[in-house]
mmCIF file of C-alpha atoms and ligand atoms in Angstrom:
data_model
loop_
_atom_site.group_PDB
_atom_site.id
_atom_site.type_symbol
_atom_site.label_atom_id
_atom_site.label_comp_id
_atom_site.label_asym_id
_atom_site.label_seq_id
_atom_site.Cartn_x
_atom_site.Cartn_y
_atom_site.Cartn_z
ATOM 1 C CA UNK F 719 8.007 -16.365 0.494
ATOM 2 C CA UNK F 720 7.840 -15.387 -3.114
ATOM 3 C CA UNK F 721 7.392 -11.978 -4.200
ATOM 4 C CA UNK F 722 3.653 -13.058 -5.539
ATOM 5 C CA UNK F 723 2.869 -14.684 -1.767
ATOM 6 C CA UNK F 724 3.845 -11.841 -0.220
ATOM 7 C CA UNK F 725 1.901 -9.171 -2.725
ATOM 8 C CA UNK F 726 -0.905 -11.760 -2.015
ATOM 9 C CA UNK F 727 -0.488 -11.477 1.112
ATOM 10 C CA UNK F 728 -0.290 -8.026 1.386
ATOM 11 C CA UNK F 729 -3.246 -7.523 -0.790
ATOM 12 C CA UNK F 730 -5.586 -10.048 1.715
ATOM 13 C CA UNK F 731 -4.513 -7.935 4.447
ATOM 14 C CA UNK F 732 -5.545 -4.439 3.171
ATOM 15 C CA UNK F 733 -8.975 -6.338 2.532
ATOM 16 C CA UNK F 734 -9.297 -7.457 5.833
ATOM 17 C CA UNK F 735 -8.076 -4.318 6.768
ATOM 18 C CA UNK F 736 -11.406 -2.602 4.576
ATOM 19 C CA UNK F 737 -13.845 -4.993 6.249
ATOM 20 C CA UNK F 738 -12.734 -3.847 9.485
ATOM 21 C CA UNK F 739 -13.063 -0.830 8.941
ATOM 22 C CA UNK F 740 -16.917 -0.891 7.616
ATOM 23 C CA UNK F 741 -17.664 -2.412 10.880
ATOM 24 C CA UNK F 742 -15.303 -0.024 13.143
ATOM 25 C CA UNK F 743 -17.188 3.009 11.173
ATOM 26 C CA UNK F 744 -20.693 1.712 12.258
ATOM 27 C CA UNK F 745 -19.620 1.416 15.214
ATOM 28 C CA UNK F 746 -17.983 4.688 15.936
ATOM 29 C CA UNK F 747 -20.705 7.474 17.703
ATOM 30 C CA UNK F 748 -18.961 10.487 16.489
ATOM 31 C CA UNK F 749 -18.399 12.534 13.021
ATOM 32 C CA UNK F 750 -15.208 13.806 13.646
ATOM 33 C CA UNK F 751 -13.871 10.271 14.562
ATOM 34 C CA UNK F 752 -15.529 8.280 11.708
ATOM 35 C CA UNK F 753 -14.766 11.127 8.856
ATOM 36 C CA UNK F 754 -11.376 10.108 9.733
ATOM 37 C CA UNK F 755 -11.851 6.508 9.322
ATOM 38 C CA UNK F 756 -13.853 6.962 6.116
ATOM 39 C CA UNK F 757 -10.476 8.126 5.199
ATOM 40 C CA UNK F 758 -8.151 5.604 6.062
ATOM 41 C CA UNK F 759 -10.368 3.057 4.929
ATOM 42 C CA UNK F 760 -9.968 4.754 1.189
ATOM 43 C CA UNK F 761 -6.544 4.534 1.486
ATOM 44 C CA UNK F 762 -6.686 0.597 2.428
ATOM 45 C CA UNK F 763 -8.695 0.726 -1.001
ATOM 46 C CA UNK F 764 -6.204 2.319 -2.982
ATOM 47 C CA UNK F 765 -3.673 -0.696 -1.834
ATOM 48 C CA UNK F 766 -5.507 -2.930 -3.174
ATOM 49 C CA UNK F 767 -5.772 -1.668 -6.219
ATOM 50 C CA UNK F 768 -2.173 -0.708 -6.504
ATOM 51 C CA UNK F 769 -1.126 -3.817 -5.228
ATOM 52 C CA UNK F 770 -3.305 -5.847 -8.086
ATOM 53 C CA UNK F 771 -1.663 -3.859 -10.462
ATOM 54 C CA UNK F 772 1.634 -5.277 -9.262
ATOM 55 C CA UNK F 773 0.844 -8.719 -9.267
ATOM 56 C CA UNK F 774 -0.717 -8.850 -12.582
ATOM 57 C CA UNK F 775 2.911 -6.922 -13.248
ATOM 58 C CA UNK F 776 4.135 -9.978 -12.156
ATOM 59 C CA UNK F 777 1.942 -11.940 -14.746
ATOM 60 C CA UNK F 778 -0.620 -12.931 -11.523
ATOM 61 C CA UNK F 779 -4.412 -13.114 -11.703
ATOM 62 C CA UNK F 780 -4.843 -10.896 -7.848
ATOM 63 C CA UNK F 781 -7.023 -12.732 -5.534
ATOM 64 C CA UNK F 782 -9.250 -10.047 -4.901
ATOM 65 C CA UNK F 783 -13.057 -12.287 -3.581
ATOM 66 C CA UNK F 784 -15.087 -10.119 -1.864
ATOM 67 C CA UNK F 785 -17.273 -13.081 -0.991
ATOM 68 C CA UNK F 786 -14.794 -14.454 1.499
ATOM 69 C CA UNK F 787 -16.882 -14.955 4.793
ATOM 70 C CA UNK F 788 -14.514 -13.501 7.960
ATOM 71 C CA UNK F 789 -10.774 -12.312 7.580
ATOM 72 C CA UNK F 790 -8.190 -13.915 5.393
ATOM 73 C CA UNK F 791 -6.140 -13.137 8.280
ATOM 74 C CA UNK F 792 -6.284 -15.029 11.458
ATOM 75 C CA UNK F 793 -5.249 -12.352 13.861
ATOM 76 C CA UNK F 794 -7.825 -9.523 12.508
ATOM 77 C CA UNK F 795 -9.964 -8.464 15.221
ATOM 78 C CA UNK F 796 -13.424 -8.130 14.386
ATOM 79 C CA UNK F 797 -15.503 -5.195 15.688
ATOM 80 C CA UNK F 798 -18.220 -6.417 18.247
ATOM 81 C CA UNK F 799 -19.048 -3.719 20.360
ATOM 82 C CA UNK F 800 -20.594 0.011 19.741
ATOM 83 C CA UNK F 801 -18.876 2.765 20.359
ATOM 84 C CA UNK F 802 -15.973 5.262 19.316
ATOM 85 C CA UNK F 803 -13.536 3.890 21.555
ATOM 86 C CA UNK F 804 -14.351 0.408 21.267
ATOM 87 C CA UNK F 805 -13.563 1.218 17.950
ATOM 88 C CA UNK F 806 -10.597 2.736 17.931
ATOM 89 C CA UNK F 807 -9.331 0.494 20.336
ATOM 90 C CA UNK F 808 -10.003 -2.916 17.956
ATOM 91 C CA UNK F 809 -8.624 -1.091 14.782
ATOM 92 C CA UNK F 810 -5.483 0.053 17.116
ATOM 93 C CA UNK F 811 -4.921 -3.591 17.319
ATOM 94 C CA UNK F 812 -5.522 -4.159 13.278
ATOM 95 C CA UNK F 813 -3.651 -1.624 12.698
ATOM 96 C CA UNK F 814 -0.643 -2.718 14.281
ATOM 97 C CA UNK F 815 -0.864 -5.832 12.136
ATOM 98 C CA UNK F 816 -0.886 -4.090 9.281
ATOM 99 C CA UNK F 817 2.053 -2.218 9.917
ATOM 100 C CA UNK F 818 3.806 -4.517 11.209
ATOM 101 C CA UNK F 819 3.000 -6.822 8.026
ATOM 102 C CA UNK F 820 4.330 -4.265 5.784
ATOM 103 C CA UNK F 821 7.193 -3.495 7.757
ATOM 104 C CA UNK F 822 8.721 -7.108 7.425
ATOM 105 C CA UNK F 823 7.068 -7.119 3.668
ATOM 106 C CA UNK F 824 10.021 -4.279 2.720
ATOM 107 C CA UNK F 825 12.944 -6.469 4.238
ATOM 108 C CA UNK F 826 12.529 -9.134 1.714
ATOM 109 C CA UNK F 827 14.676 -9.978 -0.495
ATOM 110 C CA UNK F 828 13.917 -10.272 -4.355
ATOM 111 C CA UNK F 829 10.877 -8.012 -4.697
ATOM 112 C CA UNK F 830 10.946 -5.852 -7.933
ATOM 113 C CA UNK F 831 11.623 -2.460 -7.688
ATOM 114 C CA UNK F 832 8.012 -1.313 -8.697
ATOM 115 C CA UNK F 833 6.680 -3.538 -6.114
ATOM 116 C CA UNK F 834 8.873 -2.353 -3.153
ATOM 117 C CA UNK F 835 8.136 1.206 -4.068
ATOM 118 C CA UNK F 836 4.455 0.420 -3.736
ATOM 119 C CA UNK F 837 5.100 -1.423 -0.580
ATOM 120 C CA UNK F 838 7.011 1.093 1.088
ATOM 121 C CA UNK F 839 4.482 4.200 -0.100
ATOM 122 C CA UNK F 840 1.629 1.696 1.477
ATOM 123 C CA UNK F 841 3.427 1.068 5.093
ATOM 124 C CA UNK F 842 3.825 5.110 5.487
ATOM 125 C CA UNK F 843 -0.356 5.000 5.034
ATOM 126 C CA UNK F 844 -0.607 2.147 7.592
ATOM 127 C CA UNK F 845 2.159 4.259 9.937
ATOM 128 C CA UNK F 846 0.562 7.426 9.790
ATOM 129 C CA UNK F 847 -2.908 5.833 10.528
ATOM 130 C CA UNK F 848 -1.879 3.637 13.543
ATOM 131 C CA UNK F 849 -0.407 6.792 14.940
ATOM 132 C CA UNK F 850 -3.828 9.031 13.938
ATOM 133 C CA UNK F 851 -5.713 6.479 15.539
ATOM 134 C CA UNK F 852 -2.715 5.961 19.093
ATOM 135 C CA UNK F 853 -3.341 9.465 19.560
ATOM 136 C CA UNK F 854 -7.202 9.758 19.251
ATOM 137 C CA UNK F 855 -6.792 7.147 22.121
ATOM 138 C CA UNK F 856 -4.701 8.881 24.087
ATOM 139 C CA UNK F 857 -6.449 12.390 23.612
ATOM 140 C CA UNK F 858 -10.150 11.166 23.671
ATOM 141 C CA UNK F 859 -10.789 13.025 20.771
ATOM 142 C CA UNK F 860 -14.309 11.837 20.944
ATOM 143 C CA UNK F 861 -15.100 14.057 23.661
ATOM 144 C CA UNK F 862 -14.019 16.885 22.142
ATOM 145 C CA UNK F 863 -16.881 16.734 19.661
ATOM 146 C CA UNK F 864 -20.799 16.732 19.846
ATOM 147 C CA UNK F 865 -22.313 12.440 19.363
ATOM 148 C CA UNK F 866 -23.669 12.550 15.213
ATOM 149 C CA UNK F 867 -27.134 11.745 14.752
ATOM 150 C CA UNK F 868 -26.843 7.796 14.506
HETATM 151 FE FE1 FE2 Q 835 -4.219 1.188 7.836
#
């Protein structure tokens, strides 16, 4: 894939990755938990704006339509049931994507410099959250905190 596809591509994914999130932060029942994904969901933001600038770099209007209904990407797993761990558990799973997206992103050949160094600051975001989130799992760090006020 070209450089531009996979910027695009990259850039589709970190929207998904947003809408996911909106849903997974309804859905979550406690502060401590959601505060966190509030978080992680900013950073998702910041990649797509640093990954626009790239592109248009690259001399590329960024496909950036918020009025997309569902994912641009097939295997994003919507959030369908309430609850912090139900949560957790479906952006676990997005997460993973995500990583894994970036991951083979930086073994391509042919992207500019600029654009790699953006890449590979973005999949040390998408690392460090899928390991926040495998250890919230694995800790219940739910229980550790009072329910918020819904
Ligand atoms: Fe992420």
């Amino acid at each position: 894939m070209s450089s531009i596809g996979t910027l695009q591509d990259l850039l589709h994914l970190d929207m998904d990755a947003i809408k996911a999130y909106d849903q997974a932060i309804k859905a979550c029942e406690h502060e401590n938990v959601a505060a966190q994904l509030r978080l992680f969901r900013s950073d998702h933001e910041r990649h797509v704006r640093n990954l626009s600038q790239e592109l248009t770099k690259l001399g590329e209007k960024p496909d950036a339509r918020t009025d997309v209904k569902g994912f641009f990407i097939e295997k994003f797993t919507a959030i369908t049931s309430i609850g912090t761990r139900s949560a957790l558990m479906s952006m676990m799973g997005n997460e993973t994507l995500t990583t894994a997206r970036y991951k083979a992103a930086l073994d391509l050949q042919d992207i500019p410099e600029s654009a790699k160094s953006v890449i590979r600051a973005n999949y040390a975001d998408e690392q460090r959250h899928l390991e926040w989130i495998r250890s919230a799992l694995d800790q219940k760090l739910w229980e550790r905190a009072q329910p918020s006020a819904r």
